[in-house]
Tab-separated table of C-alpha atoms and ligand atoms in Angstrom:
chain	number	residue	atom	x	y	z
C	1	MET	CA	-52.175	-18.445	15.985
C	2	LYS	CA	-52.383	-15.047	18.333
C	3	ARG	CA	-48.884	-14.175	17.531
C	4	ILE	CA	-49.121	-13.539	13.793
C	5	PHE	CA	-50.272	-9.737	15.335
C	6	THR	CA	-47.512	-8.757	16.430
C	7	LYS	CA	-46.401	-4.794	16.202
C	8	ARG	CA	-44.649	-5.548	13.064
C	9	ASN	CA	-47.402	-7.370	11.209
C	10	LEU	CA	-50.156	-4.251	11.704
C	11	LEU	CA	-47.337	-2.004	10.860
C	12	ILE	CA	-46.990	-3.940	7.376
C	13	ALA	CA	-51.070	-4.318	7.084
C	14	LEU	CA	-51.512	-0.719	7.370
C	15	ALA	CA	-48.434	0.473	5.376
C	16	VAL	CA	-49.607	-1.530	2.231
C	17	VAL	CA	-53.282	-0.197	3.028
C	18	ILE	CA	-52.076	3.499	3.177
C	19	VAL	CA	-50.079	2.510	-0.080
C	20	GLY	CA	-52.819	1.153	-1.554
C	21	GLY	CA	-55.380	3.878	-0.398
C	22	SER	CA	-52.794	6.283	-2.111
C	23	ALA	CA	-52.862	4.677	-5.284
C	24	VAL	CA	-56.086	4.454	-5.411
C	25	LEU	CA	-57.018	7.872	-4.551
C	26	LEU	CA	-55.016	8.987	-7.555
C	27	VAL	CA	-56.547	6.823	-9.892
C	28	ASN	CA	-59.794	8.245	-8.814
C	29	ARG	CA	-58.308	11.571	-9.783
C	30	LEU	CA	-57.319	10.723	-13.158
C	31	SER	CA	-60.719	9.129	-13.537
C	32	ASN	CA	-62.371	11.877	-12.655
C	33	GLY	CA	-65.496	13.618	-13.824
C	34	ARG	CA	-68.097	10.739	-14.413
C	35	SER	CA	-71.434	10.690	-13.407
C	36	ASP	CA	-72.783	7.524	-11.517
C	37	SER	CA	-75.578	7.943	-13.401
C	38	ALA	CA	-73.484	7.819	-16.875
C	39	ALA	CA	-71.875	5.335	-15.815
C	40	ALA	CA	-75.032	2.731	-14.450
C	41	ALA	CA	-76.309	3.733	-18.655
C	42	SER	CA	-72.937	2.418	-20.278
C	43	GLY	CA	-72.934	-1.089	-17.946
C	44	GLN	CA	-69.801	0.192	-16.586
C	45	ILE	CA	-68.594	-2.482	-13.585
C	46	TRP	CA	-66.747	-1.567	-10.922
C	47	THR	CA	-64.137	-2.851	-8.982
C	48	CYS	CA	-61.675	-2.235	-6.121
C	49	SER	CA	-57.647	-2.073	-6.799
C	50	MET	CA	-57.037	-4.885	-3.978
C	51	HIS	CA	-60.434	-7.093	-4.510
C	52	PRO	CA	-59.955	-7.758	-8.122
C	53	GLN	CA	-63.326	-9.894	-7.396
C	54	VAL	CA	-65.209	-7.366	-6.539
C	55	ARG	CA	-67.249	-5.974	-9.696
C	56	LEU	CA	-70.105	-3.988	-8.817
C	57	PRO	CA	-72.428	-2.352	-11.736
C	58	LYS	CA	-72.208	0.873	-9.700
C	59	PRO	CA	-69.744	2.983	-8.205
C	60	GLY	CA	-69.010	3.016	-4.714
C	61	LYS	CA	-67.166	1.968	-1.661
C	62	CYS	CA	-65.471	-2.329	-1.560
C	63	PRO	CA	-67.370	-4.261	0.590
C	64	ILE	CA	-64.060	-5.910	1.905
C	65	CYS	CA	-61.904	-3.326	3.054
C	66	SER	CA	-64.064	0.104	1.952
C	67	MET	CA	-61.749	1.676	-0.512
C	68	PRO	CA	-63.557	3.802	-3.613
C	69	LEU	CA	-64.330	1.386	-6.066
C	70	ILE	CA	-62.270	2.242	-9.536
C	71	PRO	CA	-63.969	1.610	-13.028
C	72	VAL	CA	-62.987	-1.893	-14.790
C	73	ASN	CA	-61.146	-1.146	-18.042
C	74	GLN	CA	-63.904	1.180	-19.986
C	75	PRO	CA	-64.226	4.171	-21.774
C	76	SER	CA	-64.820	6.643	-19.706
C	77	SER	CA	-65.933	10.747	-20.955
C	78	THR	CA	-61.984	11.889	-19.712
C	79	ASN	CA	-59.802	8.772	-19.990
C	80	GLN	CA	-60.096	7.443	-23.199
C	81	SER	CA	-58.313	3.902	-23.991
C	82	SER	CA	-58.233	3.244	-27.717
C	83	GLY	CA	-56.466	0.135	-28.849
C	84	SER	CA	-52.982	-0.444	-26.677
C	85	MET	CA	-53.584	3.761	-26.062
C	86	LEU	CA	-54.467	5.939	-23.121
C	87	GLU	CA	-55.821	9.284	-23.635
C	88	LEU	CA	-55.510	11.674	-20.689
C	89	SER	CA	-57.640	14.653	-20.920
C	90	ASP	CA	-55.902	18.213	-20.378
C	91	HIS	CA	-56.888	17.992	-16.199
C	92	ALA	CA	-55.829	14.959	-15.513
C	93	ARG	CA	-52.282	15.460	-17.473
C	94	ALA	CA	-52.161	18.264	-15.688
C	95	MET	CA	-52.526	16.147	-11.729
C	96	ALA	CA	-50.436	13.579	-13.073
C	97	SER	CA	-47.529	15.996	-13.719
C	98	VAL	CA	-47.124	14.226	-16.761
C	99	GLU	CA	-44.180	16.012	-18.772
C	100	THR	CA	-42.406	15.142	-22.579
C	101	VAL	CA	-38.766	15.741	-23.490
C	102	LEU	CA	-38.135	15.032	-27.622
C	103	VAL	CA	-35.885	12.423	-28.485
C	104	GLN	CA	-33.049	13.857	-29.319
C	105	ARG	CA	-29.524	13.078	-31.930
C	106	ARG	CA	-26.718	13.969	-29.637
C	107	LYS	CA	-22.907	12.698	-28.703
C	108	MET	CA	-22.941	11.023	-26.017
C	109	SER	CA	-20.414	9.914	-23.586
C	110	ARG	CA	-19.493	8.138	-20.792
C	111	GLN	CA	-17.988	8.787	-17.576
C	112	ILE	CA	-16.170	6.510	-15.288
C	113	ARG	CA	-14.510	8.239	-11.640
C	114	VAL	CA	-12.115	6.244	-9.868
C	115	VAL	CA	-9.451	6.923	-7.706
C	116	GLY	CA	-5.696	6.407	-8.223
C	117	LYS	CA	-2.443	6.226	-6.834
C	118	VAL	CA	0.301	7.878	-7.588
C	119	GLN	CA	3.631	5.605	-8.374
C	120	TYR	CA	7.351	6.301	-9.459
C	121	ASN	CA	7.827	5.730	-13.197
C	122	GLU	CA	9.299	1.886	-12.374
C	123	THR	CA	11.663	2.756	-15.169
C	124	ALA	CA	12.898	5.842	-14.369
C	125	LEU	CA	14.722	4.294	-11.567
C	126	ALA	CA	17.662	3.372	-10.669
C	127	ASN	CA	20.664	1.942	-7.598
C	128	ILE	CA	23.896	3.211	-7.303
C	129	THR	CA	25.661	0.083	-6.243
C	130	THR	CA	29.263	-0.216	-4.887
C	131	ARG	CA	31.380	-2.516	-7.548
C	132	VAL	CA	34.538	-2.273	-5.035
C	133	GLU	CA	35.466	-3.410	-1.634
C	134	GLY	CA	36.555	-0.287	0.984
C	135	TYR	CA	35.171	2.642	3.050
C	136	VAL	CA	33.407	5.157	2.245
C	137	GLU	CA	35.495	8.708	2.886
C	138	ARG	CA	33.264	11.602	2.182
C	139	LEU	CA	29.188	11.810	0.796
C	140	PHE	CA	28.935	14.386	-1.371
C	141	VAL	CA	24.610	13.851	-1.256
C	142	ASP	CA	24.141	12.775	2.556
C	143	TYR	CA	20.481	13.942	2.650
C	144	THR	CA	17.072	12.181	0.555
C	145	GLY	CA	15.686	14.036	-1.491
C	146	ILE	CA	18.449	15.803	-2.997
C	147	GLU	CA	18.212	16.333	-7.066
C	148	VAL	CA	21.022	14.877	-8.989
C	149	LYS	CA	22.172	14.930	-12.543
C	150	PRO	CA	23.643	12.169	-14.916
C	151	GLY	CA	27.292	12.563	-13.877
C	152	ASP	CA	27.307	14.504	-10.402
C	153	HIS	CA	29.537	12.847	-8.082
C	154	LEU	CA	27.553	11.055	-5.168
C	155	VAL	CA	30.223	9.778	-2.881
C	156	GLU	CA	33.821	8.622	-2.978
C	157	ILE	CA	34.760	5.296	-1.716
C	158	TYR	CA	38.832	4.834	-0.121
C	159	SER	CA	39.435	1.166	-2.235
C	160	PRO	CA	43.323	-1.038	-1.411
C	161	ASP	CA	41.630	-3.200	-4.013
C	162	LEU	CA	41.745	-0.167	-6.453
C	163	LEU	CA	45.558	1.234	-5.993
C	164	VAL	CA	46.440	-2.362	-6.375
C	165	ALA	CA	44.721	-2.402	-9.797
C	166	GLN	CA	45.799	0.906	-10.510
C	167	GLN	CA	49.246	0.234	-10.048
C	168	GLU	CA	49.085	-3.209	-12.501
C	169	LEU	CA	48.363	-0.176	-14.739
C	170	LEU	CA	51.154	1.118	-14.732
C	171	ILE	CA	53.002	-1.748	-14.333
C	172	ALA	CA	51.944	-2.661	-17.809
C	173	LEU	CA	52.584	0.396	-19.463
C	174	GLU	CA	56.259	0.579	-18.423
C	175	SER	CA	57.052	-2.442	-19.194
C	176	GLN	CA	56.162	-2.390	-22.562
C	177	ARG	CA	55.336	-6.218	-22.648
C	178	GLY	CA	51.913	-6.101	-24.637
C	179	SER	CA	49.437	-3.898	-25.471
C	180	ALA	CA	47.144	-7.239	-24.342
C	181	LEU	CA	47.948	-6.495	-20.076
C	182	VAL	CA	47.225	-2.490	-20.354
C	183	GLU	CA	44.015	-3.571	-21.942
C	184	SER	CA	43.164	-6.563	-19.153
C	185	ALA	CA	44.077	-3.628	-16.818
C	186	LYS	CA	42.300	-0.546	-18.030
C	187	ARG	CA	39.492	-2.989	-18.406
C	188	LYS	CA	39.354	-4.311	-14.436
C	189	LEU	CA	39.465	-0.949	-13.353
C	190	LEU	CA	36.308	0.159	-15.807
C	191	LEU	CA	35.250	-2.975	-14.566
C	192	TRP	CA	35.180	-1.763	-11.217
C	193	GLY	CA	33.232	1.462	-11.622
C	194	LEU	CA	35.765	4.121	-12.965
C	195	THR	CA	35.077	6.522	-15.839
C	196	GLN	CA	36.565	6.135	-19.500
C	197	ALA	CA	37.648	9.233	-18.470
C	198	GLN	CA	38.982	8.478	-15.117
C	199	VAL	CA	41.331	5.679	-16.364
C	200	ASP	CA	42.434	8.050	-19.648
C	201	ASP	CA	44.302	10.101	-17.106
C	202	LEU	CA	45.363	7.968	-14.797
C	203	VAL	CA	47.316	6.805	-18.216
C	204	ARG	CA	48.653	10.044	-18.997
C	205	ASP	CA	49.129	11.618	-15.319
C	206	LYS	CA	50.720	8.805	-13.888
C	207	LYS	CA	48.960	9.790	-10.973
C	208	ILE	CA	47.453	7.202	-8.870
C	209	SER	CA	44.249	7.611	-6.231
C	210	ASP	CA	43.387	4.875	-3.412
C	211	ARG	CA	40.119	7.030	-4.520
C	212	ILE	CA	37.009	5.889	-6.557
C	213	THR	CA	33.783	8.815	-6.856
C	214	LEU	CA	30.862	6.776	-7.836
C	215	PHE	CA	28.500	9.440	-10.147
C	216	SER	CA	24.775	9.773	-10.744
C	217	PRO	CA	23.789	7.568	-13.786
C	218	ILE	CA	20.062	9.829	-14.129
C	219	ARG	CA	18.634	12.793	-13.848
C	220	GLY	CA	16.883	12.384	-10.769
C	221	THR	CA	15.677	12.192	-6.548
C	222	VAL	CA	17.772	10.406	-4.351
C	223	THR	CA	14.045	8.460	-2.657
C	224	GLU	CA	16.795	6.211	-0.204
C	225	LYS	CA	20.144	6.601	1.125
C	226	MET	CA	21.859	3.614	2.451
C	227	VAL	CA	25.175	4.880	3.259
C	228	VAL	CA	26.782	7.079	6.262
C	229	GLN	CA	30.161	8.643	6.846
C	230	LYS	CA	33.278	5.717	7.061
C	231	ALA	CA	30.836	3.069	6.478
C	232	MET	CA	32.683	-0.259	5.014
C	233	VAL	CA	30.761	-1.271	1.816
C	234	LYS	CA	30.863	-4.444	-0.009
C	235	PRO	CA	30.766	-5.124	-3.937
C	236	GLY	CA	27.003	-5.182	-4.733
C	237	ASP	CA	26.508	-2.461	-2.081
C	238	ILE	CA	23.778	-0.347	-2.580
C	239	LEU	CA	24.037	2.707	-1.246
C	240	TYR	CA	21.767	4.852	-3.148
C	241	ARG	CA	18.232	4.839	-5.110
C	242	LEU	CA	17.111	7.701	-7.291
C	243	ALA	CA	14.113	7.985	-8.651
C	244	ASN	CA	13.221	9.863	-11.536
C	245	LEU	CA	9.280	12.104	-10.903
C	246	GLU	CA	9.590	14.039	-14.210
C	247	SER	CA	6.702	11.890	-14.600
C	248	VAL	CA	4.905	9.618	-12.659
C	249	TRP	CA	2.743	6.518	-12.766
C	250	VAL	CA	-1.209	6.399	-11.795
C	251	TYR	CA	-2.337	2.922	-11.152
C	252	LEU	CA	-6.491	3.033	-11.084
C	253	ASP	CA	-8.134	0.312	-10.170
C	254	ILE	CA	-11.413	-0.216	-12.765
C	255	TYR	CA	-14.551	-2.499	-11.763
C	256	GLU	CA	-15.262	-5.620	-14.504
C	257	SER	CA	-18.121	-3.870	-15.434
C	258	GLU	CA	-16.530	-0.541	-16.178
C	259	LEU	CA	-13.352	-2.024	-18.277
C	260	ALA	CA	-15.306	-2.159	-21.702
C	261	TRP	CA	-15.039	1.641	-21.488
C	262	VAL	CA	-11.036	1.670	-20.923
C	263	GLN	CA	-8.950	0.986	-23.885
C	264	TYR	CA	-5.025	1.644	-24.435
C	265	GLY	CA	-4.429	5.002	-25.679
C	266	GLN	CA	-6.987	6.943	-23.643
C	267	MET	CA	-6.636	10.388	-21.941
C	268	VAL	CA	-7.422	10.723	-18.502
C	269	GLU	CA	-8.237	13.532	-16.401
C	270	THR	CA	-6.576	13.105	-12.546
C	271	ARG	CA	-6.617	15.669	-9.601
C	272	SER	CA	-5.114	15.982	-6.416
C	273	GLU	CA	-6.701	17.213	-2.838
C	274	ALA	CA	-3.382	18.973	-2.353
C	275	LEU	CA	-3.563	20.530	-5.834
C	276	PRO	CA	-7.110	22.271	-5.509
C	277	GLY	CA	-7.613	23.820	-8.946
C	278	GLU	CA	-4.853	21.733	-11.009
C	279	SER	CA	-5.627	18.819	-13.610
C	280	PHE	CA	-2.877	16.624	-14.759
C	281	LYS	CA	-3.652	14.428	-17.932
C	282	GLY	CA	-1.999	10.961	-18.727
C	283	ARG	CA	-2.462	8.773	-21.201
C	284	VAL	CA	-3.742	5.082	-20.261
C	285	TRP	CA	-0.617	2.896	-21.466
C	286	PHE	CA	-1.057	-0.723	-19.332
C	287	ILE	CA	-4.495	-2.535	-18.861
C	288	SER	CA	-3.192	-5.753	-16.783
C	289	PRO	CA	-4.022	-9.263	-17.931
C	290	VAL	CA	-5.335	-10.270	-14.499
C	291	LEU	CA	-7.941	-9.383	-12.455
C	292	ASN	CA	-8.018	-9.506	-8.270
C	293	GLU	CA	-10.120	-11.758	-7.196
C	294	GLU	CA	-10.181	-10.090	-3.737
C	295	THR	CA	-11.337	-6.638	-5.036
C	296	ARG	CA	-12.690	-7.717	-8.214
C	297	THR	CA	-10.551	-4.666	-9.618
C	298	VAL	CA	-8.609	-4.867	-12.529
C	299	LYS	CA	-5.317	-2.006	-12.426
C	300	VAL	CA	-5.057	0.330	-15.108
C	301	LEU	CA	-2.362	2.679	-15.671
C	302	LEU	CA	-1.699	5.919	-17.092
C	303	ASN	CA	1.308	7.982	-17.179
C	304	ILE	CA	1.091	11.599	-16.038
C	305	ASN	CA	4.078	14.401	-17.039
C	306	ASN	CA	5.469	15.810	-14.174
C	307	THR	CA	8.589	17.777	-14.746
C	308	GLU	CA	7.046	19.891	-11.856
C	309	HIS	CA	7.453	17.678	-9.339
C	310	LYS	CA	3.877	18.471	-8.167
C	311	LEU	CA	2.789	15.034	-8.093
C	312	LYS	CA	4.297	12.872	-5.491
C	313	PRO	CA	4.492	9.122	-5.011
C	314	GLY	CA	2.103	8.181	-2.808
C	315	MET	CA	-0.563	10.760	-3.436
C	316	TYR	CA	-3.795	9.897	-4.222
C	317	VAL	CA	-5.880	11.766	-7.256
C	318	SER	CA	-9.357	11.319	-8.675
C	319	ALA	CA	-9.544	10.529	-11.743
C	320	VAL	CA	-12.052	11.034	-14.576
C	321	ILE	CA	-11.727	8.360	-17.746
C	322	ARG	CA	-14.505	9.304	-20.622
C	323	ALA	CA	-15.379	7.828	-23.396
C	324	GLU	CA	-17.182	8.976	-26.254
C	325	LEU	CA	-19.714	6.192	-27.713
C	326	LEU	CA	-20.007	5.187	-31.384
C	327	ALA	CA	-23.607	5.347	-33.119
C	328	ASN	CA	-23.199	0.975	-32.092
C	329	GLY	CA	-23.109	2.016	-28.527
C	330	LYS	CA	-19.240	0.936	-27.928
C	331	PRO	CA	-16.807	3.062	-27.156
C	332	ALA	CA	-15.032	5.252	-29.838
C	333	PRO	CA	-11.052	5.262	-30.878
C	334	THR	CA	-9.017	7.093	-28.545
C	335	GLY	CA	-6.662	8.663	-31.445
C	336	VAL	CA	-3.790	5.917	-31.067
C	337	GLU	CA	-5.588	3.456	-33.189
C	338	GLY	CA	-3.245	2.660	-36.742
C	339	GLN	CA	-0.259	4.602	-35.318
C	340	TRP	CA	3.204	2.310	-34.062
C	341	SER	CA	4.215	1.276	-30.673
C	342	CYS	CA	6.779	-0.812	-29.483
C	343	PRO	CA	5.514	-4.316	-27.576
C	344	MET	CA	7.443	-3.951	-24.636
C	345	HIS	CA	7.564	-0.240	-24.593
C	346	PRO	CA	4.105	0.379	-25.291
C	347	LEU	CA	4.207	4.029	-23.691
C	348	VAL	CA	5.987	5.154	-27.340
C	349	VAL	CA	3.593	5.895	-29.645
C	350	LEU	CA	4.790	6.979	-33.125
C	351	PRO	CA	3.202	8.319	-36.442
C	352	GLN	CA	4.988	5.738	-39.060
C	353	ALA	CA	6.491	2.461	-38.560
C	354	GLY	CA	10.563	2.432	-37.648
C	355	GLU	CA	12.188	1.087	-34.429
C	356	CYS	CA	11.615	1.677	-30.646
C	357	PRO	CA	13.963	4.076	-29.629
C	358	VAL	CA	13.921	2.554	-26.047
C	359	CYS	CA	14.972	-0.950	-27.511
C	360	LYS	CA	14.908	-0.773	-30.934
C	361	MET	CA	12.452	-3.554	-31.364
C	362	ALA	CA	10.833	-3.235	-34.527
C	363	LEU	CA	7.641	-1.149	-34.106
C	364	VAL	CA	4.077	-3.024	-34.182
C	365	GLN	CA	1.020	-0.765	-35.438
C	366	ILE	CA	-1.754	-0.443	-32.911
C	367	PRO	CA	-5.226	-2.207	-34.317
C	368	GLY	CA	-8.495	-0.271	-34.312
C	369	THR	CA	-9.614	1.802	-36.435
C	370	PRO	CA	-7.953	4.543	-37.701
C	371	ALA	CA	-9.174	8.153	-35.451
C	372	SER	CA	-9.449	9.926	-38.337
C	373	ALA	CA	-11.212	7.435	-40.441
C	374	LYS	CA	-13.511	8.349	-37.046
C	375	PRO	CA	-17.240	7.613	-39.062
C	376	VAL	CA	-19.071	10.999	-38.674
C	377	ASP	CA	-22.261	9.422	-37.300
C	378	ASP	CA	-21.170	9.440	-33.983
C	379	GLN	CA	-24.608	11.217	-32.371
C	380	LEU	CA	-26.567	9.066	-30.642
C	381	LEU	CA	-30.614	8.798	-30.009
C	382	SER	CA	-30.590	9.604	-26.316
C	383	VAL	CA	-33.811	8.840	-23.928
C	384	PRO	CA	-33.523	10.270	-20.678
C	385	ILE	CA	-33.052	7.833	-17.690
C	386	THR	CA	-36.022	9.394	-16.218
C	387	ALA	CA	-38.062	8.243	-19.469
C	388	VAL	CA	-36.752	4.688	-18.640
C	389	LEU	CA	-39.004	2.210	-16.694
C	390	ASP	CA	-37.106	-1.070	-16.007
C	391	SER	CA	-38.458	-3.909	-14.901
C	392	GLY	CA	-35.320	-5.524	-14.871
C	393	VAL	CA	-36.857	-7.942	-17.884
C	394	ARG	CA	-37.376	-5.678	-20.623
C	395	LYS	CA	-37.664	-1.352	-21.106
C	396	LEU	CA	-40.213	0.700	-21.553
C	397	VAL	CA	-41.119	4.634	-21.904
C	398	TYR	CA	-44.286	5.959	-23.031
C	399	VAL	CA	-44.529	8.244	-26.119
C	400	GLU	CA	-47.121	11.263	-26.413
C	401	LYS	CA	-47.829	10.002	-29.563
C	402	SER	CA	-50.366	12.962	-30.368
C	403	LYS	CA	-51.481	15.763	-27.255
C	404	GLY	CA	-52.542	13.926	-24.648
C	405	GLN	CA	-52.468	10.089	-26.486
C	406	PHE	CA	-49.877	8.323	-24.828
C	407	ALA	CA	-48.366	4.786	-25.282
C	408	ALA	CA	-46.276	2.091	-24.153
C	409	VAL	CA	-42.852	1.481	-26.328
C	410	GLU	CA	-40.246	-1.386	-25.591
C	411	ILE	CA	-37.309	-0.222	-26.086
C	412	VAL	CA	-33.568	-1.457	-26.685
C	413	VAL	CA	-30.921	0.999	-25.093
C	414	GLY	CA	-26.689	0.647	-24.805
C	415	PRO	CA	-25.216	1.542	-21.957
C	416	ARG	CA	-25.932	3.913	-19.607
C	417	THR	CA	-24.200	7.181	-19.854
C	418	ASP	CA	-24.463	10.061	-16.375
C	419	ASP	CA	-27.684	11.183	-17.078
C	420	SER	CA	-29.332	9.222	-20.310
C	421	TYR	CA	-29.538	5.675	-22.494
C	422	PRO	CA	-28.121	5.119	-26.174
C	423	VAL	CA	-31.448	4.307	-28.160
C	424	LEU	CA	-31.005	0.860	-29.750
C	425	SER	CA	-33.924	0.633	-31.210
C	426	GLY	CA	-38.047	1.414	-29.854
C	427	LEU	CA	-37.866	5.223	-30.761
C	428	SER	CA	-37.404	7.594	-33.301
C	429	GLU	CA	-36.228	11.061	-33.708
C	430	GLY	CA	-38.753	13.407	-32.324
C	431	ASP	CA	-40.835	11.015	-30.475
C	432	LYS	CA	-41.997	12.693	-26.643
C	433	VAL	CA	-41.014	10.281	-24.203
C	434	VAL	CA	-42.765	10.706	-20.610
C	435	THR	CA	-39.930	11.403	-18.397
C	436	ARG	CA	-42.457	12.905	-15.461
C	437	GLY	CA	-45.428	10.526	-14.493
C	438	ASN	CA	-44.385	7.323	-15.971
C	439	PHE	CA	-44.938	5.801	-12.639
C	440	LEU	CA	-48.654	6.984	-12.737
C	441	LEU	CA	-49.010	6.228	-16.347
C	442	ASP	CA	-47.966	2.690	-15.942
C	443	SER	CA	-50.347	2.344	-13.835
C	444	GLN	CA	-53.368	3.524	-15.022
C	445	PHE	CA	-52.165	1.488	-18.243
C	446	GLN	CA	-52.100	-1.605	-16.058
C	447	ILE	CA	-55.434	-0.821	-14.064
C	448	ARG	CA	-56.680	-0.199	-17.612
C	449	GLY	CA	-55.863	-3.844	-18.506
C	450	LEU	CA	-53.291	-2.618	-21.138
C	451	PRO	CA	-49.946	-3.423	-22.236
C	452	SER	CA	-47.420	-1.833	-19.289
C	453	LEU	CA	-44.626	-3.007	-17.778
C	454	PHE	CA	-45.160	-5.658	-15.913
C	455	TYR	CA	-47.985	-6.676	-18.156
C	456	LYS	CA	-46.235	-7.091	-21.387
C	457	GLU	CA	-49.791	-8.332	-23.626
C	458	GLY	CA	-51.622	-6.137	-21.080
C	459	GLN	CA	-54.780	-7.959	-18.827
C	460	ALA	CA	-58.615	-8.593	-19.426
C	461	THR	CA	-59.310	-6.882	-15.972
C	462	ALA	CA	-58.402	-4.283	-14.446
C	463	ALA	CA	-55.656	-4.859	-11.262
C	464	GLY	CA	-54.541	-8.201	-12.616
C	465	HIS	CA	-52.691	-8.786	-9.611
C	466	GLN	CA	-54.585	-12.212	-8.053
C	467	HIS	CA	-53.303	-12.174	-4.746
C	468	GLY	CA	-56.394	-10.632	-3.133
C	469	ALA	CA	-58.449	-13.662	-4.536
C	470	ALA	CA	-55.904	-16.109	-3.509
C	471	THR	CA	-57.535	-17.795	-0.529
C	472	THR	CA	-55.183	-20.889	0.401
C	473	PRO	CA	-51.467	-19.702	0.505
C	474	PRO	CA	-49.005	-22.055	-2.521
C	475	PRO	CA	-47.706	-25.328	-0.799
C	476	THR	CA	-44.447	-23.846	-0.810
C	477	ALA	CA	-45.184	-21.080	1.617
C	478	PRO	CA	-44.759	-21.280	5.577
C	479	LYS	CA	-47.688	-22.080	6.974
C	480	PRO	CA	-48.590	-19.321	9.532
C	481	ALA	CA	-48.277	-21.225	12.563
C	482	GLU	CA	-44.758	-22.596	12.276
C	483	HIS	CA	-43.019	-19.363	12.705
C	484	LYS	CA	-41.374	-18.645	15.918
C	485	HIS	CA	-41.032	-15.549	17.430
Q	1	ZN	ZN1	10.964	-0.507	-27.538
């Protein structure tokens, strides 16, 4: 038993006394202005905030802990409580630094800040592959990072096989043995990677070349070069990788709890530390259908226009997703609803039905209320977060009904925005809610036995917490002797 009075226990006890003491001091300041004689005459009962079993007919000190006594739920000259209302005098109101704001209707939005990573646009990648066996004679593109356009020459390959195939075509042409042989010889050359123009030149000029030049199929940047001068290459070898950086993708990791605010079609603003003062906007066009169980996040993809190549794959960006809230607390349409998109190419958004410009599939209408039909009452009743007391089970605000008259009001709110909650029920426009001093008010309500945050129905006596009165610990509590320090 001796060991209970350790330093830690003493510190905890001290902290309890200090916190309790200051609460009582504040309470006494709030309920000042009473003379002792008046108290005795009115039948006022006095109690200790730490020992509710103490009930004395006059003010003084608690016989157990010597703390100043406080009045039990009775009317006083300065702080009245009528029904479930509490009245504060101007002085008490000033002492508690009570501040209020009017509940107003306004546009509300939710902001989600996330970090994202710039990646290649996967649909704008190309590999340059050789289809013939041969030796690299000339490298036109001989370092990574070069920008190429469609049709730019990349590499020249010497190929004995090609020589033979071209001779076959010329022989077929000379022998006049039918166009079928000519066609098959032409086809072979085309399949090996010669362009139609190169084949036409051969037919016209009859000039055989033992070299084949590979050209770029897309506009892009050479991101990898796997070939060197004089190297031998086989069909299927990748010589270069190209990426078009005119648009890039940004991957965002969105937490489960924030996913409700992210929608297809939303415009998102991103910024990079490498480009101070600049912002890049992109549309959410893909939300991953699976959640990463390790990070509890879902991948969301943005497509960002990058014609100036400022965003570089691998860069980190910070992104802000803004979702306007509707009157029902749900996110507002993004503006793409009712337009048309391709099931395979969600980046395609067109105002009318038709076929996909990429794959010719029939476009489907994007579900949801079109932005043009957006309801006008997108203004929500909003209450500042500082006004809301949250017990975890319910949320409460204190409303100043008339000057100095306060009442506790239970409210239902929507999702929290940056500085406020949308009110779904409990308040009306023009209500004055307490944004400062509400914790103190709540303790006043509690002490007076009025309905408060943790005591929905109020209590019959002051300081309803019964721990002071409990002399025997509950059966589940460990006995002090069992503690081993
Ligand atoms: Zn398509």
